[in-house]
């Protein structure tokens, strides 16, 4: 496991000194742990990431996406779209338009997974998805519902 204090400080919004202490703690714990099988390590990673996915932040959404798909967020979505969505939320603005060419993962990342994640975090709030036509709206809301129902735990 390669823990980088600078990356941890940036992703968690903590000081470099605090991140270095956390890395030292984790490394000390790892030395005392028995050797784990790859399956055990994968299970532990999933459990850790699923807990991190509960954070209402771009970082939390990235972990949610990984838990659901087994993949990291595409770099352009992680860099450009997701922080923009949180900036809108922070400023209490409603609605976001993401313009991108076909095949840039807008539907998968934002419409399906981001919406499912928001519903999981705040089930008491309403979500609105505007689509080009009724059929695509029905298809995508069905995919959101299936994502939630097939992965609720």
JSON list of N, CA, C and O in Angstrom, two decimals, residues 72-100:
[
{"chain": "A", "resi": 72, "resn": "UNK", "atom": "N", "xyz": [-12.53, 3.86, -10.95]},
{"chain": "A", "resi": 72, "resn": "UNK", "atom": "CA", "xyz": [-12.39, 5.26, -10.49]},
{"chain": "A", "resi": 72, "resn": "UNK", "atom": "C", "xyz": [-13.21, 6.14, -11.43]},
{"chain": "A", "resi": 72, "resn": "UNK", "atom": "O", "xyz": [-13.48, 5.76, -12.58]},
{"chain": "A", "resi": 73, "resn": "UNK", "atom": "N", "xyz": [-13.59, 7.30, -10.94]},
{"chain": "A", "resi": 73, "resn": "UNK", "atom": "CA", "xyz": [-14.28, 8.27, -11.81]},
{"chain": "A", "resi": 73, "resn": "UNK", "atom": "C", "xyz": [-13.39, 8.63, -12.98]},
{"chain": "A", "resi": 73, "resn": "UNK", "atom": "O", "xyz": [-12.17, 8.77, -12.83]},
{"chain": "A", "resi": 74, "resn": "UNK", "atom": "N", "xyz": [-13.97, 8.80, -14.18]},
{"chain": "A", "resi": 74, "resn": "UNK", "atom": "CA", "xyz": [-13.16, 9.29, -15.29]},
{"chain": "A", "resi": 74, "resn": "UNK", "atom": "C", "xyz": [-12.53, 10.63, -14.90]},
{"chain": "A", "resi": 74, "resn": "UNK", "atom": "O", "xyz": [-13.18, 11.46, -14.25]},
{"chain": "A", "resi": 75, "resn": "UNK", "atom": "N", "xyz": [-11.26, 10.85, -15.27]},
{"chain": "A", "resi": 75, "resn": "UNK", "atom": "CA", "xyz": [-10.55, 12.06, -14.82]},
{"chain": "A", "resi": 75, "resn": "UNK", "atom": "C", "xyz": [-11.28, 13.37, -15.10]},
{"chain": "A", "resi": 75, "resn": "UNK", "atom": "O", "xyz": [-11.31, 14.25, -14.26]},
{"chain": "A", "resi": 76, "resn": "UNK", "atom": "N", "xyz": [-11.89, 13.50, -16.29]},
{"chain": "A", "resi": 76, "resn": "UNK", "atom": "CA", "xyz": [-12.56, 14.77, -16.61]},
{"chain": "A", "resi": 76, "resn": "UNK", "atom": "C", "xyz": [-13.78, 15.00, -15.72]},
{"chain": "A", "resi": 76, "resn": "UNK", "atom": "O", "xyz": [-14.10, 16.14, -15.39]},
{"chain": "A", "resi": 77, "resn": "UNK", "atom": "N", "xyz": [-14.45, 13.95, -15.31]},
{"chain": "A", "resi": 77, "resn": "UNK", "atom": "CA", "xyz": [-15.61, 14.13, -14.43]},
{"chain": "A", "resi": 77, "resn": "UNK", "atom": "C", "xyz": [-15.15, 14.49, -13.02]},
{"chain": "A", "resi": 77, "resn": "UNK", "atom": "O", "xyz": [-15.75, 15.34, -12.37]},
{"chain": "A", "resi": 78, "resn": "UNK", "atom": "N", "xyz": [-14.09, 13.84, -12.58]},
{"chain": "A", "resi": 78, "resn": "UNK", "atom": "CA", "xyz": [-13.55, 14.10, -11.23]},
{"chain": "A", "resi": 78, "resn": "UNK", "atom": "C", "xyz": [-12.99, 15.53, -11.14]},
{"chain": "A", "resi": 78, "resn": "UNK", "atom": "O", "xyz": [-13.14, 16.21, -10.14]},
{"chain": "A", "resi": 79, "resn": "UNK", "atom": "N", "xyz": [-12.38, 15.97, -12.21]},
{"chain": "A", "resi": 79, "resn": "UNK", "atom": "CA", "xyz": [-11.72, 17.28, -12.23]},
{"chain": "A", "resi": 79, "resn": "UNK", "atom": "C", "xyz": [-12.70, 18.42, -12.50]},
{"chain": "A", "resi": 79, "resn": "UNK", "atom": "O", "xyz": [-12.63, 19.46, -11.86]},
{"chain": "A", "resi": 80, "resn": "UNK", "atom": "N", "xyz": [-13.63, 18.22, -13.44]},
{"chain": "A", "resi": 80, "resn": "UNK", "atom": "CA", "xyz": [-14.46, 19.33, -13.91]},
{"chain": "A", "resi": 80, "resn": "UNK", "atom": "C", "xyz": [-15.91, 19.29, -13.43]},
{"chain": "A", "resi": 80, "resn": "UNK", "atom": "O", "xyz": [-16.43, 20.29, -12.96]},
{"chain": "A", "resi": 81, "resn": "UNK", "atom": "N", "xyz": [-16.58, 18.18, -13.57]},
{"chain": "A", "resi": 81, "resn": "UNK", "atom": "CA", "xyz": [-18.02, 18.15, -13.33]},
{"chain": "A", "resi": 81, "resn": "UNK", "atom": "C", "xyz": [-18.39, 18.06, -11.86]},
{"chain": "A", "resi": 81, "resn": "UNK", "atom": "O", "xyz": [-19.22, 18.83, -11.39]},
{"chain": "A", "resi": 82, "resn": "UNK", "atom": "N", "xyz": [-17.84, 17.10, -11.16]},
{"chain": "A", "resi": 82, "resn": "UNK", "atom": "CA", "xyz": [-18.27, 16.84, -9.79]},
{"chain": "A", "resi": 82, "resn": "UNK", "atom": "C", "xyz": [-17.98, 18.03, -8.87]},
{"chain": "A", "resi": 82, "resn": "UNK", "atom": "O", "xyz": [-18.87, 18.46, -8.13]},
{"chain": "A", "resi": 83, "resn": "UNK", "atom": "N", "xyz": [-16.78, 18.62, -8.91]},
{"chain": "A", "resi": 83, "resn": "UNK", "atom": "CA", "xyz": [-16.57, 19.81, -8.07]},
{"chain": "A", "resi": 83, "resn": "UNK", "atom": "C", "xyz": [-17.55, 20.94, -8.42]},
{"chain": "A", "resi": 83, "resn": "UNK", "atom": "O", "xyz": [-18.01, 21.66, -7.53]},
{"chain": "A", "resi": 84, "resn": "UNK", "atom": "N", "xyz": [-17.90, 21.07, -9.71]},
{"chain": "A", "resi": 84, "resn": "UNK", "atom": "CA", "xyz": [-18.87, 22.09, -10.11]},
{"chain": "A", "resi": 84, "resn": "UNK", "atom": "C", "xyz": [-20.24, 21.87, -9.51]},
{"chain": "A", "resi": 84, "resn": "UNK", "atom": "O", "xyz": [-20.92, 22.81, -9.10]},
{"chain": "A", "resi": 85, "resn": "UNK", "atom": "N", "xyz": [-20.65, 20.61, -9.44]},
{"chain": "A", "resi": 85, "resn": "UNK", "atom": "CA", "xyz": [-21.94, 20.29, -8.82]},
{"chain": "A", "resi": 85, "resn": "UNK", "atom": "C", "xyz": [-21.94, 20.67, -7.34]},
{"chain": "A", "resi": 85, "resn": "UNK", "atom": "O", "xyz": [-22.93, 21.19, -6.82]},
{"chain": "A", "resi": 86, "resn": "UNK", "atom": "N", "xyz": [-20.82, 20.43, -6.67]},
{"chain": "A", "resi": 86, "resn": "UNK", "atom": "CA", "xyz": [-20.74, 20.78, -5.25]},
{"chain": "A", "resi": 86, "resn": "UNK", "atom": "C", "xyz": [-20.65, 22.28, -5.05]},
{"chain": "A", "resi": 86, "resn": "UNK", "atom": "O", "xyz": [-21.17, 22.80, -4.06]},
{"chain": "A", "resi": 87, "resn": "UNK", "atom": "N", "xyz": [-20.03, 22.98, -5.97]},
{"chain": "A", "resi": 87, "resn": "UNK", "atom": "CA", "xyz": [-19.97, 24.43, -5.87]},
{"chain": "A", "resi": 87, "resn": "UNK", "atom": "C", "xyz": [-21.38, 25.01, -6.01]},
{"chain": "A", "resi": 87, "resn": "UNK", "atom": "O", "xyz": [-21.75, 25.94, -5.27]},
{"chain": "A", "resi": 88, "resn": "UNK", "atom": "N", "xyz": [-22.17, 24.47, -6.92]},
{"chain": "A", "resi": 88, "resn": "UNK", "atom": "CA", "xyz": [-23.57, 24.91, -7.07]},
{"chain": "A", "resi": 88, "resn": "UNK", "atom": "C", "xyz": [-24.34, 24.69, -5.77]},
{"chain": "A", "resi": 88, "resn": "UNK", "atom": "O", "xyz": [-25.09, 25.53, -5.32]},
{"chain": "A", "resi": 89, "resn": "UNK", "atom": "N", "xyz": [-24.13, 23.50, -5.17]},
{"chain": "A", "resi": 89, "resn": "UNK", "atom": "CA", "xyz": [-24.82, 23.17, -3.92]},
{"chain": "A", "resi": 89, "resn": "UNK", "atom": "C", "xyz": [-24.39, 24.12, -2.81]},
{"chain": "A", "resi": 89, "resn": "UNK", "atom": "O", "xyz": [-25.22, 24.61, -2.04]},
{"chain": "A", "resi": 90, "resn": "UNK", "atom": "N", "xyz": [-23.09, 24.39, -2.74]},
{"chain": "A", "resi": 90, "resn": "UNK", "atom": "CA", "xyz": [-22.55, 25.27, -1.71]},
{"chain": "A", "resi": 90, "resn": "UNK", "atom": "C", "xyz": [-23.15, 26.68, -1.82]},
{"chain": "A", "resi": 90, "resn": "UNK", "atom": "O", "xyz": [-23.45, 27.32, -0.81]},
{"chain": "A", "resi": 91, "resn": "UNK", "atom": "N", "xyz": [-23.33, 27.13, -3.05]},
{"chain": "A", "resi": 91, "resn": "UNK", "atom": "CA", "xyz": [-23.90, 28.47, -3.27]},
{"chain": "A", "resi": 91, "resn": "UNK", "atom": "C", "xyz": [-25.43, 28.45, -3.25]},
{"chain": "A", "resi": 91, "resn": "UNK", "atom": "O", "xyz": [-26.06, 29.47, -3.53]},
{"chain": "A", "resi": 92, "resn": "UNK", "atom": "N", "xyz": [-25.99, 27.28, -2.94]},
{"chain": "A", "resi": 92, "resn": "UNK", "atom": "CA", "xyz": [-27.45, 27.10, -2.88]},
{"chain": "A", "resi": 92, "resn": "UNK", "atom": "C", "xyz": [-28.14, 27.48, -4.18]},
{"chain": "A", "resi": 92, "resn": "UNK", "atom": "O", "xyz": [-29.25, 28.02, -4.21]},
{"chain": "A", "resi": 93, "resn": "UNK", "atom": "N", "xyz": [-27.47, 27.18, -5.30]},
{"chain": "A", "resi": 93, "resn": "UNK", "atom": "CA", "xyz": [-28.06, 27.41, -6.62]},
{"chain": "A", "resi": 93, "resn": "UNK", "atom": "C", "xyz": [-28.71, 26.11, -7.07]},
{"chain": "A", "resi": 93, "resn": "UNK", "atom": "O", "xyz": [-28.23, 25.03, -6.77]},
{"chain": "A", "resi": 94, "resn": "UNK", "atom": "N", "xyz": [-29.80, 26.25, -7.80]},
{"chain": "A", "resi": 94, "resn": "UNK", "atom": "CA", "xyz": [-30.50, 25.06, -8.28]},
{"chain": "A", "resi": 94, "resn": "UNK", "atom": "C", "xyz": [-30.16, 24.85, -9.74]},
{"chain": "A", "resi": 94, "resn": "UNK", "atom": "O", "xyz": [-30.09, 25.78, -10.52]},
{"chain": "A", "resi": 95, "resn": "UNK", "atom": "N", "xyz": [-29.95, 23.60, -10.08]},
{"chain": "A", "resi": 95, "resn": "UNK", "atom": "CA", "xyz": [-29.76, 23.23, -11.47]},
{"chain": "A", "resi": 95, "resn": "UNK", "atom": "C", "xyz": [-28.34, 23.40, -11.96]},
{"chain": "A", "resi": 95, "resn": "UNK", "atom": "O", "xyz": [-27.65, 24.34, -11.59]},
{"chain": "A", "resi": 96, "resn": "UNK", "atom": "N", "xyz": [-27.93, 22.44, -12.74]},
{"chain": "A", "resi": 96, "resn": "UNK", "atom": "CA", "xyz": [-26.60, 22.47, -13.35]},
{"chain": "A", "resi": 96, "resn": "UNK", "atom": "C", "xyz": [-26.74, 21.92, -14.75]},
{"chain": "A", "resi": 96, "resn": "UNK", "atom": "O", "xyz": [-27.43, 20.93, -14.97]},
{"chain": "A", "resi": 97, "resn": "UNK", "atom": "N", "xyz": [-26.08, 22.56, -15.68]},
{"chain": "A", "resi": 97, "resn": "UNK", "atom": "CA", "xyz": [-26.05, 22.06, -17.05]},
{"chain": "A", "resi": 97, "resn": "UNK", "atom": "C", "xyz": [-24.62, 21.62, -17.34]},
{"chain": "A", "resi": 97, "resn": "UNK", "atom": "O", "xyz": [-23.67, 22.37, -17.13]},
{"chain": "A", "resi": 98, "resn": "UNK", "atom": "N", "xyz": [-24.49, 20.38, -17.79]},
{"chain": "A", "resi": 98, "resn": "UNK", "atom": "CA", "xyz": [-23.18, 19.86, -18.18]},
{"chain": "A", "resi": 98, "resn": "UNK", "atom": "C", "xyz": [-23.23, 19.64, -19.68]},
{"chain": "A", "resi": 98, "resn": "UNK", "atom": "O", "xyz": [-24.02, 18.83, -20.17]},
{"chain": "A", "resi": 99, "resn": "UNK", "atom": "N", "xyz": [-22.40, 20.39, -20.38]},
{"chain": "A", "resi": 99, "resn": "UNK", "atom": "CA", "xyz": [-22.33, 20.23, -21.83]},
{"chain": "A", "resi": 99, "resn": "UNK", "atom": "C", "xyz": [-21.08, 19.45, -22.18]},
{"chain": "A", "resi": 99, "resn": "UNK", "atom": "O", "xyz": [-19.98, 19.83, -21.80]},
{"chain": "A", "resi": 100, "resn": "UNK", "atom": "N", "xyz": [-21.27, 18.35, -22.87]},
{"chain": "A", "resi": 100, "resn": "UNK", "atom": "CA", "xyz": [-20.15, 17.53, -23.30]},
{"chain": "A", "resi": 100, "resn": "UNK", "atom": "C", "xyz": [-20.62, 16.69, -24.48]},
{"chain": "A", "resi": 100, "resn": "UNK", "atom": "O", "xyz": [-21.81, 16.40, -24.62]}
]
